[in-house]
Amino acid sequence: MIADFHFLRPWWLLAILAAIAMLWLASRQSDMRLRWRDMIAPQLLDHLVSDDPSKGRLRPYHLTAMLIALAALALAGPTWQRELPPFVQDEAPLVITIDLSQTMDAIDVTPSRLERAKLKVHDILAARPAARTAIIAYAGSAHLVLPLTDDAALVRTYVDSLATRIMPVAGKNTAVALAAAEKTLESAQAPGTILLMTDGVDAASFDQVARFGGSNNVVLLAIGTAEGGPVKTSGGGFVSDAAGGRLFAKLDVDELKRLQGAGNISVATFTSDDSDVRWVVERIKTHFAQKAAEAETRWRDFGWWLTIPIVLLAALSFRRGWVVRWAGALVAFHLIFSPDTSSAADLSLADMWLTPDQQGRLAYERGDYPAAAAAFRDNEWRGIALYRAGKFGEAVDAFAARDTPEAWYNQGNALLHLNRLDQAIAAYKRALELRTDWPEAKANLAIAEKLVSLQKQEEEEQQQDPNLKPDQVQFDDKGKQGKKGQVNVSEQTADLWMKNIEVSPADLLARKFSIEARGGKQ
């Protein structure tokens, strides 16, 4: 630590010379013998000038010099430790990949392996508040349920809706799930972890999983028992095996030991208490700490600690009555020259110490979005708060005050909620003009254009003349037949659907996964 000690801004140490110069000048000014020696003979000076009884005591200029010296040390930035730069995520992003293959309905774990996995996810979310988490479901194919989000309530909602019946492709393709999780973490700016919650790794994927060499940490939590149990169906019965008996699923402990021995993946089995959750969270934290230590760091500025003695010394400079008179003068100045003197009576403690934007930020973090919108003066933050509060029309007006790609992108999102599709398309295009190669804006633009196309198709169908004769009854089976087609659904498309379509999450996910599987997107 001593070897690493240095100053970040050493030129500020020159201010200490000013403090020394002030002490020298003040001491000469207070020395009466020095002031009179050129005017009075030395033999008379000793008899005419008496020593100052207060000599040697702490005087105001001593205090001022100490304040200048301490302030110079603080501004110079003493340091001896390194730290991560600001705004770096202090929580590791986590992608939870949940096995939805048929054997996850086995009841050797009550109420079932899948339901126990969901409970474990709840416990992990509780142990990592405000951390970003993504969910991927897989069986024969892998699908993104939710991208990285810090909305734990949303994650719980969609985790609870997961079921084996919603998967479009049967089987257990662990390698595809691992690749999808790795891709999801590409957008994260911090070292992440992939958590596999499964009852085993398929033989075809075993070597790929064991030799996984991605940039993120992989943890496998095995759900099930070595004794195994029968597999239930969605109707309440049991799945039959090839011999006509009940399908019995067992946890392959030897396979898990071989996987653990490969060295690239940490493996553990579930427990009835929360020790397995603590084990998972500890692995996430350890990996994050190791990667953060390897990341680019900066020297930590310890100069701000000197503000404490500076404040204490500054308090000694106050004199009786001096603070009161100046405080009164400041209040009078505010009352006289304030542009809105009527608001003086409405001053609150928060107004004295926090700016409106700071108060809005506090309300926003509490989830009080209407109060945050009322407090914010920054139009972009005010628009975000209005958007979260569901006031999309006002949010559009707030975002329109700024010509930034983020403001135009947020306008497009708000306009989509208002079903003003043409304006939303124009907003997304403007955002892409200001910031090219923005995948989120491109995806939402594609959504808006697709919605416009579907809306036009519906209008054309409604305008078609059925050409029916008077008093004739005819049944139209066109709606039963439906239309054939494929829709290329992106991750942002799925996210928009989950936020806006009023259907059950399970049905929505089943529909989304089916479309993705038909399109060959996993």
Coordinates of C-alpha atoms in Angstrom, one line a residue:
M1 CA 0.0 0.0 0.0
I2 CA 2.8 2.4 0.8
A3 CA 4.5 1.6 -2.5
D4 CA 1.3 2.5 -4.4
F5 CA 0.7 5.8 -2.5
H6 CA 0.6 8.8 -4.8
F7 CA -1.4 11.9 -5.7
L8 CA -3.8 11.9 -8.7
R9 CA -3.5 15.7 -9.1
P10 CA -0.1 16.6 -7.5
W11 CA -0.1 20.2 -8.8
W12 CA -2.6 21.2 -6.2
L13 CA 0.1 20.6 -3.6
L14 CA 1.5 24.0 -4.6
A15 CA -1.3 25.6 -2.7
I16 CA 0.4 24.5 0.5
L17 CA 3.1 27.1 -0.3
A18 CA 0.3 29.7 -0.3
A19 CA -0.6 28.6 3.2
I20 CA 3.0 28.8 4.4
A21 CA 3.3 32.3 2.8
M22 CA 0.2 33.5 4.6
L23 CA 1.5 32.2 7.9
W24 CA 4.8 34.1 7.4
L25 CA 3.1 37.3 6.4
A26 CA 0.6 37.2 9.2
S27 CA 3.3 36.5 11.8
R28 CA 5.3 39.5 10.6
Q29 CA 2.2 41.7 10.7
S30 CA 1.4 40.7 14.3
D31 CA 5.0 41.2 15.5
M32 CA 5.0 44.6 17.1
R33 CA 8.8 44.7 17.6
L34 CA 9.3 44.1 13.9
R35 CA 6.9 46.8 12.9
W36 CA 8.5 49.5 15.2
R37 CA 12.2 48.6 14.9
D38 CA 12.9 51.1 12.1
M39 CA 11.2 53.9 14.1
I40 CA 12.4 53.4 17.6
A41 CA 15.9 52.8 18.8
P42 CA 16.6 49.2 19.9
Q43 CA 17.6 50.1 23.4
L44 CA 14.2 51.8 23.9
L45 CA 12.0 49.3 22.0
D46 CA 12.3 46.7 24.7
H47 CA 10.9 49.1 27.3
L48 CA 8.1 50.6 25.1
V49 CA 6.7 47.4 23.6
S50 CA 5.2 44.7 25.9
D51 CA 4.9 41.1 24.8
D52 CA 1.4 40.0 23.6
P53 CA -0.1 37.7 26.2
S54 CA -2.0 35.9 23.5
K55 CA 1.2 35.0 21.6
G56 CA 1.4 31.3 21.0
R57 CA -2.3 30.8 20.9
L58 CA -4.2 29.5 17.9
R59 CA -5.2 32.5 15.8
P60 CA -7.6 32.9 12.9
Y61 CA -4.8 32.9 10.3
H62 CA -3.5 29.7 11.7
L63 CA -6.9 28.1 11.2
T64 CA -7.1 29.5 7.7
A65 CA -3.7 28.2 6.8
M66 CA -4.6 24.7 8.0
L67 CA -7.8 24.8 6.0
I68 CA -5.9 25.8 2.8
A69 CA -3.3 23.0 3.4
L70 CA -6.0 20.4 4.0
A71 CA -8.0 21.5 1.0
A72 CA -4.8 21.3 -1.2
L73 CA -4.2 17.7 0.0
A74 CA -7.8 16.8 -0.7
L75 CA -7.7 18.3 -4.2
A76 CA -4.4 16.6 -4.9
G77 CA -6.2 13.3 -4.6
P78 CA -4.2 11.0 -2.4
T79 CA -4.7 7.3 -3.4
W80 CA -3.3 3.9 -2.9
Q81 CA -6.1 1.5 -4.1
R82 CA -7.7 0.8 -7.4
E83 CA -11.5 0.6 -8.1
L84 CA -13.9 -0.1 -10.9
P85 CA -15.0 3.0 -12.9
P86 CA -18.4 4.5 -12.1
F87 CA -21.6 3.2 -13.8
V88 CA -20.2 -0.3 -14.1
Q89 CA -22.9 -2.8 -13.0
D90 CA -22.2 -4.0 -9.5
E91 CA -24.3 -7.1 -10.0
A92 CA -23.5 -9.8 -12.5
P93 CA -26.1 -10.4 -15.2
L94 CA -27.6 -13.9 -15.0
V95 CA -29.3 -16.0 -17.7
I96 CA -31.4 -18.8 -16.3
T97 CA -32.0 -21.6 -18.8
I98 CA -34.9 -23.8 -17.7
D99 CA -35.3 -27.4 -19.0
L100 CA -38.9 -27.9 -20.3
S101 CA -38.4 -31.4 -21.6
Q102 CA -40.9 -34.1 -20.7
T103 CA -38.9 -35.6 -17.9
M104 CA -39.1 -32.3 -15.9
D105 CA -42.7 -33.3 -15.1
A106 CA -41.4 -36.2 -13.0
I107 CA -42.8 -36.2 -9.5
D108 CA -39.8 -37.7 -7.6
V109 CA -39.5 -34.1 -6.4
T110 CA -42.7 -32.6 -5.0
P111 CA -44.8 -31.2 -6.6
S112 CA -42.6 -31.8 -9.7
R113 CA -39.1 -31.2 -10.9
L114 CA -40.3 -28.2 -13.0
E115 CA -42.3 -26.6 -10.2
R116 CA -39.4 -27.0 -7.8
A117 CA -37.1 -25.3 -10.3
K118 CA -39.6 -22.4 -10.5
L119 CA -39.4 -22.1 -6.7
K120 CA -35.6 -22.0 -6.8
V121 CA -35.8 -19.2 -9.4
H122 CA -37.9 -17.2 -7.0
D123 CA -35.3 -17.7 -4.2
I124 CA -32.5 -16.7 -6.6
L125 CA -34.3 -13.5 -7.6
A126 CA -34.9 -12.7 -3.9
A127 CA -31.2 -13.1 -3.2
R128 CA -30.2 -10.8 -6.1
P129 CA -32.5 -7.7 -5.8
A130 CA -32.2 -5.2 -8.6
A131 CA -29.9 -7.5 -10.6
R132 CA -30.5 -8.2 -14.3
T133 CA -31.9 -11.6 -15.1
A134 CA -32.9 -13.3 -18.4
I135 CA -34.9 -16.4 -18.9
I136 CA -34.5 -19.0 -21.6
A137 CA -36.7 -22.1 -22.0
Y138 CA -35.5 -25.2 -23.9
A139 CA -36.4 -28.7 -24.9
G140 CA -35.6 -29.8 -28.4
S141 CA -35.2 -26.1 -29.3
A142 CA -34.2 -23.1 -27.2
H143 CA -36.3 -19.9 -26.9
L144 CA -35.8 -16.5 -25.2
V145 CA -38.6 -15.9 -22.6
L146 CA -37.3 -12.6 -21.3
P147 CA -34.2 -10.6 -22.2
L148 CA -32.0 -9.2 -19.4
T149 CA -34.2 -7.1 -17.1
D150 CA -34.2 -5.9 -13.5
D151 CA -37.9 -6.3 -13.2
A152 CA -38.1 -9.2 -10.8
A153 CA -41.9 -9.2 -10.8
L154 CA -42.0 -9.7 -14.6
V155 CA -39.5 -12.5 -14.4
R156 CA -41.6 -14.3 -11.8
T157 CA -44.7 -13.9 -13.9
Y158 CA -43.3 -15.6 -16.9
V159 CA -41.3 -18.2 -15.0
D160 CA -44.5 -19.3 -13.2
S161 CA -46.2 -19.7 -16.6
L162 CA -43.6 -22.1 -18.0
A163 CA -44.8 -25.6 -18.7
T164 CA -43.5 -28.5 -20.8
R165 CA -46.6 -28.4 -23.1
I166 CA -45.6 -25.0 -24.5
M167 CA -42.4 -26.3 -26.2
P168 CA -42.8 -26.8 -30.0
V169 CA -40.0 -29.4 -30.4
A170 CA -39.6 -32.4 -28.1
G171 CA -36.3 -33.5 -26.8
K172 CA -33.5 -32.0 -24.7
N173 CA -30.9 -30.0 -26.7
T174 CA -28.6 -28.5 -24.0
A175 CA -26.0 -27.3 -26.4
V176 CA -28.5 -25.1 -28.2
A177 CA -29.7 -23.7 -24.9
L178 CA -26.2 -22.9 -23.9
A179 CA -25.5 -21.1 -27.1
A180 CA -28.7 -19.0 -26.8
A181 CA -27.7 -18.0 -23.3
E182 CA -24.3 -17.0 -24.4
K183 CA -25.8 -14.9 -27.2
T184 CA -28.2 -13.2 -24.7
L185 CA -25.2 -12.1 -22.5
E186 CA -23.5 -10.5 -25.5
S187 CA -25.3 -7.2 -24.8
A188 CA -24.3 -7.2 -21.1
Q189 CA -21.4 -4.9 -20.1
A190 CA -20.4 -7.0 -17.2
P191 CA -19.2 -10.6 -16.8
G192 CA -22.2 -12.9 -16.6
T193 CA -23.3 -16.3 -15.5
I194 CA -25.4 -19.0 -17.2
L195 CA -27.5 -21.1 -14.8
L196 CA -28.7 -24.4 -16.3
M197 CA -31.7 -25.8 -14.4
T198 CA -32.2 -29.3 -15.7
D199 CA -32.5 -33.0 -14.8
G200 CA -29.6 -34.0 -17.1
V201 CA -27.6 -33.3 -20.2
D202 CA -28.5 -35.1 -23.5
A203 CA -25.8 -37.4 -24.8
A204 CA -25.5 -35.5 -28.1
S205 CA -24.7 -32.3 -26.3
F206 CA -22.6 -33.7 -23.5
D207 CA -19.2 -33.1 -25.1
Q208 CA -20.1 -29.6 -26.2
V209 CA -21.3 -28.7 -22.8
A210 CA -18.4 -30.3 -21.0
R211 CA -15.9 -28.4 -23.3
F212 CA -17.8 -25.1 -23.1
G213 CA -15.3 -22.3 -23.6
G214 CA -17.5 -19.2 -23.6
S215 CA -16.6 -16.0 -21.9
N216 CA -19.3 -16.5 -19.2
N217 CA -19.5 -18.6 -16.1
V218 CA -21.7 -21.8 -16.4
V219 CA -23.4 -23.3 -13.3
L220 CA -25.7 -26.4 -13.5
L221 CA -28.3 -27.1 -10.8
A222 CA -29.6 -30.6 -11.2
I223 CA -33.3 -31.0 -10.3
G224 CA -34.3 -34.6 -9.4
T225 CA -33.2 -37.7 -7.5
A226 CA -31.2 -40.8 -8.3
E227 CA -34.2 -42.9 -7.4
G228 CA -36.4 -41.1 -9.9
G229 CA -40.1 -41.0 -10.3
P230 CA -43.0 -41.3 -12.8
V231 CA -43.6 -38.5 -15.3
K232 CA -47.0 -36.9 -15.2
T233 CA -49.0 -35.6 -18.1
S234 CA -50.7 -32.3 -18.4
G235 CA -54.1 -34.0 -17.9
G236 CA -53.1 -35.5 -14.6
G237 CA -52.2 -39.0 -15.8
F238 CA -48.8 -40.6 -16.3
V239 CA -46.6 -40.9 -19.4
S240 CA -46.2 -44.5 -20.7
D241 CA -42.9 -46.0 -21.8
A242 CA -42.4 -48.3 -24.8
A243 CA -43.4 -51.4 -22.8
G244 CA -46.7 -49.7 -21.8
G245 CA -45.8 -49.1 -18.2
R246 CA -45.1 -45.7 -16.6
L247 CA -42.2 -43.7 -17.8
F248 CA -39.7 -43.5 -14.9
A249 CA -37.1 -40.7 -15.0
K250 CA -34.0 -40.9 -12.9
L251 CA -31.2 -38.4 -12.3
D252 CA -27.9 -39.7 -13.7
V253 CA -25.5 -38.9 -10.9
D254 CA -22.5 -40.5 -12.7
E255 CA -23.1 -38.2 -15.7
L256 CA -23.1 -35.1 -13.5
K257 CA -19.9 -36.2 -11.9
R258 CA -18.3 -36.6 -15.3
L259 CA -19.5 -33.2 -16.2
Q260 CA -18.1 -31.7 -13.0
G261 CA -14.8 -33.4 -13.7
A262 CA -14.5 -31.7 -17.1
G263 CA -13.7 -28.5 -15.1
N264 CA -15.5 -25.9 -17.1
I265 CA -18.9 -26.1 -15.4
S266 CA -19.8 -26.0 -11.7
V267 CA -22.4 -28.7 -10.9
A268 CA -24.6 -29.2 -7.9
T269 CA -27.9 -31.0 -7.1
F270 CA -30.9 -29.3 -5.6
T271 CA -31.5 -29.3 -1.8
S272 CA -34.7 -29.1 0.2
D273 CA -33.4 -25.9 1.9
D274 CA -31.9 -22.8 0.4
S275 CA -28.2 -24.0 0.6
D276 CA -28.3 -24.7 -3.2
V277 CA -29.5 -21.2 -3.8
R278 CA -26.7 -19.8 -1.7
W279 CA -24.2 -21.9 -3.6
V280 CA -25.5 -20.6 -6.9
V281 CA -25.4 -17.0 -5.8
E282 CA -21.9 -17.4 -4.4
R283 CA -20.7 -18.8 -7.7
I284 CA -22.2 -15.8 -9.5
K285 CA -20.5 -13.3 -7.1
T286 CA -17.1 -15.1 -7.2
H287 CA -17.0 -15.1 -11.0
F288 CA -18.0 -11.5 -11.2
A289 CA -15.4 -10.5 -8.7
Q290 CA -12.7 -12.3 -10.5
K291 CA -13.6 -10.8 -13.9
A292 CA -14.0 -7.4 -12.4
A293 CA -10.5 -7.6 -10.9
E294 CA -9.2 -8.4 -14.4
A295 CA -11.1 -5.5 -16.0
E296 CA -9.8 -2.0 -16.4
T297 CA -9.8 -0.2 -13.1
R298 CA -8.9 3.3 -11.9
W299 CA -7.2 4.7 -8.8
R300 CA -9.6 5.5 -6.0
D301 CA -9.6 9.1 -4.8
F302 CA -9.4 9.2 -1.0
G303 CA -9.2 13.0 -0.9
W304 CA -12.9 13.4 -0.1
W305 CA -12.3 11.9 3.4
L306 CA -10.3 15.1 4.2
T307 CA -13.6 17.1 3.9
I308 CA -14.5 15.9 7.4
P309 CA -11.6 17.6 9.2
I310 CA -12.0 20.6 6.8
V311 CA -15.7 21.0 7.9
L312 CA -14.7 20.7 11.6
L313 CA -12.0 23.3 11.3
A314 CA -14.2 25.6 9.3
A315 CA -16.8 25.4 12.1
L316 CA -14.3 27.0 14.5
S317 CA -14.1 30.1 12.3
F318 CA -17.7 31.1 13.1
R319 CA -18.3 33.8 15.7
R320 CA -21.2 34.4 17.9
G321 CA -24.0 36.2 16.0
W322 CA -22.1 36.2 12.7
V323 CA -23.8 33.2 11.3
V324 CA -27.3 34.3 12.4
R325 CA -26.9 37.7 10.7
W326 CA -25.7 36.2 7.5
A327 CA -28.4 33.5 7.6
G328 CA -31.0 36.3 7.9
A329 CA -29.4 38.2 5.1
L330 CA -29.5 35.2 2.8
V331 CA -33.2 34.5 3.6
A332 CA -34.1 38.1 3.0
F333 CA -32.2 38.1 -0.3
H334 CA -34.1 35.0 -1.4
L335 CA -37.5 36.5 -0.4
I336 CA -36.8 39.8 -2.1
F337 CA -35.1 38.7 -5.3
S338 CA -36.9 35.3 -5.8
P339 CA -38.9 35.4 -9.1
D340 CA -41.8 33.8 -7.3
T341 CA -42.0 35.0 -3.7
S342 CA -45.2 33.3 -3.1
S343 CA -43.4 29.9 -3.3
A344 CA -41.2 30.8 -0.3
A345 CA -43.9 29.5 2.1
D346 CA -44.0 26.2 0.2
L347 CA -40.3 25.4 0.8
S348 CA -39.8 21.9 2.0
L349 CA -36.8 20.1 3.4
A350 CA -36.4 18.3 0.1
D351 CA -36.4 21.6 -1.8
M352 CA -33.6 22.9 0.4
W353 CA -31.3 19.9 -0.2
L354 CA -32.4 18.2 -3.5
T355 CA -32.9 19.5 -7.0
P356 CA -36.2 18.7 -8.7
D357 CA -34.5 16.1 -10.9
Q358 CA -33.0 14.5 -7.8
Q359 CA -36.4 14.4 -6.1
G360 CA -37.8 12.9 -9.3
R361 CA -35.1 10.2 -9.4
L362 CA -35.9 9.2 -5.8
A363 CA -39.6 9.0 -6.6
Y364 CA -38.8 7.0 -9.8
E365 CA -36.7 4.5 -7.8
R366 CA -39.6 4.1 -5.3
G367 CA -41.9 3.2 -8.3
D368 CA -44.0 6.4 -7.8
Y369 CA -43.9 7.3 -11.4
P370 CA -46.7 10.1 -11.4
A371 CA -44.8 11.9 -8.6
A372 CA -41.5 11.4 -10.5
A373 CA -43.0 12.9 -13.7
A374 CA -44.3 15.9 -11.7
A375 CA -40.9 16.5 -10.2
F376 CA -38.5 16.0 -13.1
R377 CA -37.4 19.0 -15.1
D378 CA -35.3 17.0 -17.5
N379 CA -37.7 16.2 -20.4
E380 CA -36.2 12.8 -21.2
W381 CA -36.5 11.6 -17.6
R382 CA -39.9 13.2 -17.3
G383 CA -41.0 11.3 -20.5
I384 CA -39.7 8.0 -19.1
A385 CA -41.6 8.5 -15.9
L386 CA -44.8 9.4 -17.8
Y387 CA -44.3 6.3 -20.0
R388 CA -44.0 4.1 -16.9
A389 CA -47.1 5.7 -15.5
G390 CA -49.0 4.8 -18.6
K391 CA -49.5 8.5 -19.7
F392 CA -48.2 7.8 -23.2
G393 CA -49.6 11.0 -24.8
E394 CA -47.9 13.2 -22.3
A395 CA -44.8 11.1 -22.7
V396 CA -44.7 11.8 -26.4
D397 CA -44.8 15.5 -25.7
A398 CA -42.0 15.3 -23.2
F399 CA -39.7 13.2 -25.6
A400 CA -40.5 15.6 -28.4
A401 CA -38.6 18.4 -26.6
R402 CA -35.3 16.7 -27.4
D403 CA -33.7 15.8 -30.8
T404 CA -31.7 12.7 -29.6
P405 CA -31.9 9.2 -30.9
E406 CA -33.0 8.0 -27.5
A407 CA -35.8 10.6 -27.4
W408 CA -37.0 9.6 -30.9
Y409 CA -36.8 5.9 -30.0
N410 CA -38.9 6.5 -26.8
Q411 CA -41.4 8.5 -28.8
G412 CA -41.8 5.6 -31.1
N413 CA -42.5 3.2 -28.2
A414 CA -45.1 5.6 -26.7
L415 CA -46.8 6.1 -30.1
L416 CA -47.0 2.3 -30.5
H417 CA -49.0 2.2 -27.2
L418 CA -51.3 4.9 -28.6
N419 CA -51.7 2.9 -31.9
R420 CA -50.4 5.9 -33.9
L421 CA -48.4 3.5 -36.1
D422 CA -47.4 5.9 -38.9
Q423 CA -46.0 8.4 -36.4
A424 CA -44.2 5.6 -34.6
I425 CA -42.5 4.5 -37.8
A426 CA -41.4 8.1 -38.5
A427 CA -39.9 8.3 -35.0
Y428 CA -38.0 5.0 -35.3
K429 CA -36.6 6.1 -38.7
R430 CA -35.5 9.4 -37.2
A431 CA -33.8 7.5 -34.3
L432 CA -31.9 5.3 -36.9
E433 CA -30.8 8.4 -38.8
L434 CA -29.2 9.8 -35.7
R435 CA -27.9 6.4 -34.5
T436 CA -27.3 3.9 -37.2
D437 CA -27.0 0.2 -36.5
W438 CA -29.3 0.3 -33.5
P439 CA -30.8 -3.3 -33.3
E440 CA -33.6 -2.4 -30.9
A441 CA -34.8 0.5 -33.0
K442 CA -34.6 -1.6 -36.2
A443 CA -36.6 -4.4 -34.5
N444 CA -39.3 -2.0 -33.2
L445 CA -39.5 -0.3 -36.6
A446 CA -40.1 -3.8 -38.2
I447 CA -42.8 -4.4 -35.6
A448 CA -44.6 -1.1 -36.4
E449 CA -44.4 -1.7 -40.1
K450 CA -45.7 -5.2 -39.7
L451 CA -48.6 -3.9 -37.6
V452 CA -49.4 -1.3 -40.3
S453 CA -49.4 -4.1 -43.0
L454 CA -51.7 -6.3 -40.9
Q455 CA -54.0 -3.3 -40.2
K456 CA -54.3 -2.6 -43.9
Q457 CA -55.0 -6.2 -44.7
E458 CA -57.9 -6.2 -42.2
E459 CA -59.3 -3.0 -43.6
E460 CA -59.2 -4.5 -47.1
E461 CA -61.0 -7.6 -46.0
Q462 CA -63.7 -5.6 -44.2
Q463 CA -64.2 -3.5 -47.4
Q464 CA -64.8 -6.5 -49.6
D465 CA -68.4 -6.7 -50.8
P466 CA -69.9 -10.1 -49.9
N467 CA -72.4 -9.7 -52.8
L468 CA -75.2 -11.4 -51.0
K469 CA -78.8 -11.5 -52.5
P470 CA -81.7 -10.0 -50.4
D471 CA -83.2 -12.3 -47.8
Q472 CA -80.5 -14.9 -48.4
V473 CA -78.5 -16.3 -45.4
Q474 CA -74.9 -17.3 -46.1
F475 CA -72.3 -18.6 -43.6
D476 CA -68.7 -17.4 -44.1
D477 CA -66.2 -20.1 -43.2
K478 CA -63.2 -18.0 -44.1
G479 CA -62.4 -17.2 -40.5
K480 CA -62.2 -21.0 -39.8
Q481 CA -59.7 -21.5 -42.6
G482 CA -57.3 -18.8 -41.6
K483 CA -54.3 -17.6 -43.6
K484 CA -51.1 -19.4 -44.1
G485 CA -47.8 -17.4 -43.6
Q486 CA -44.7 -17.0 -41.6
V487 CA -43.7 -14.1 -39.4
N488 CA -40.1 -13.6 -38.5
V489 CA -40.3 -12.7 -34.8
S490 CA -37.3 -11.0 -33.2
E491 CA -36.5 -10.9 -29.5
Q492 CA -37.9 -7.3 -29.3
T493 CA -41.0 -8.5 -31.1
A494 CA -41.6 -11.1 -28.4
D495 CA -41.0 -8.6 -25.7
L496 CA -43.5 -6.2 -27.2
W497 CA -46.1 -9.0 -27.5
M498 CA -45.6 -10.0 -23.9
K499 CA -46.3 -6.4 -22.8
N500 CA -49.3 -5.7 -24.9
I501 CA -51.3 -8.8 -25.9
E502 CA -54.0 -9.6 -23.4
V503 CA -53.6 -13.4 -23.3
S504 CA -52.2 -15.7 -20.7
P505 CA -48.4 -15.8 -20.6
A506 CA -48.3 -19.5 -21.1
D507 CA -50.4 -19.3 -24.3
L508 CA -48.4 -16.3 -25.5
L509 CA -45.1 -18.2 -25.0
A510 CA -46.5 -21.3 -26.7
R511 CA -47.5 -19.2 -29.7
K512 CA -44.2 -17.4 -29.8
F513 CA -42.1 -20.5 -29.5
S514 CA -44.1 -22.2 -32.3
I515 CA -43.6 -19.3 -34.7
E516 CA -39.9 -19.2 -33.9
A517 CA -39.6 -23.0 -34.4
R518 CA -41.3 -22.9 -37.8
G519 CA -39.1 -20.0 -38.8
G520 CA -36.0 -21.9 -37.8
K521 CA -35.0 -19.3 -35.2
Q522 CA -33.8 -20.7 -31.9

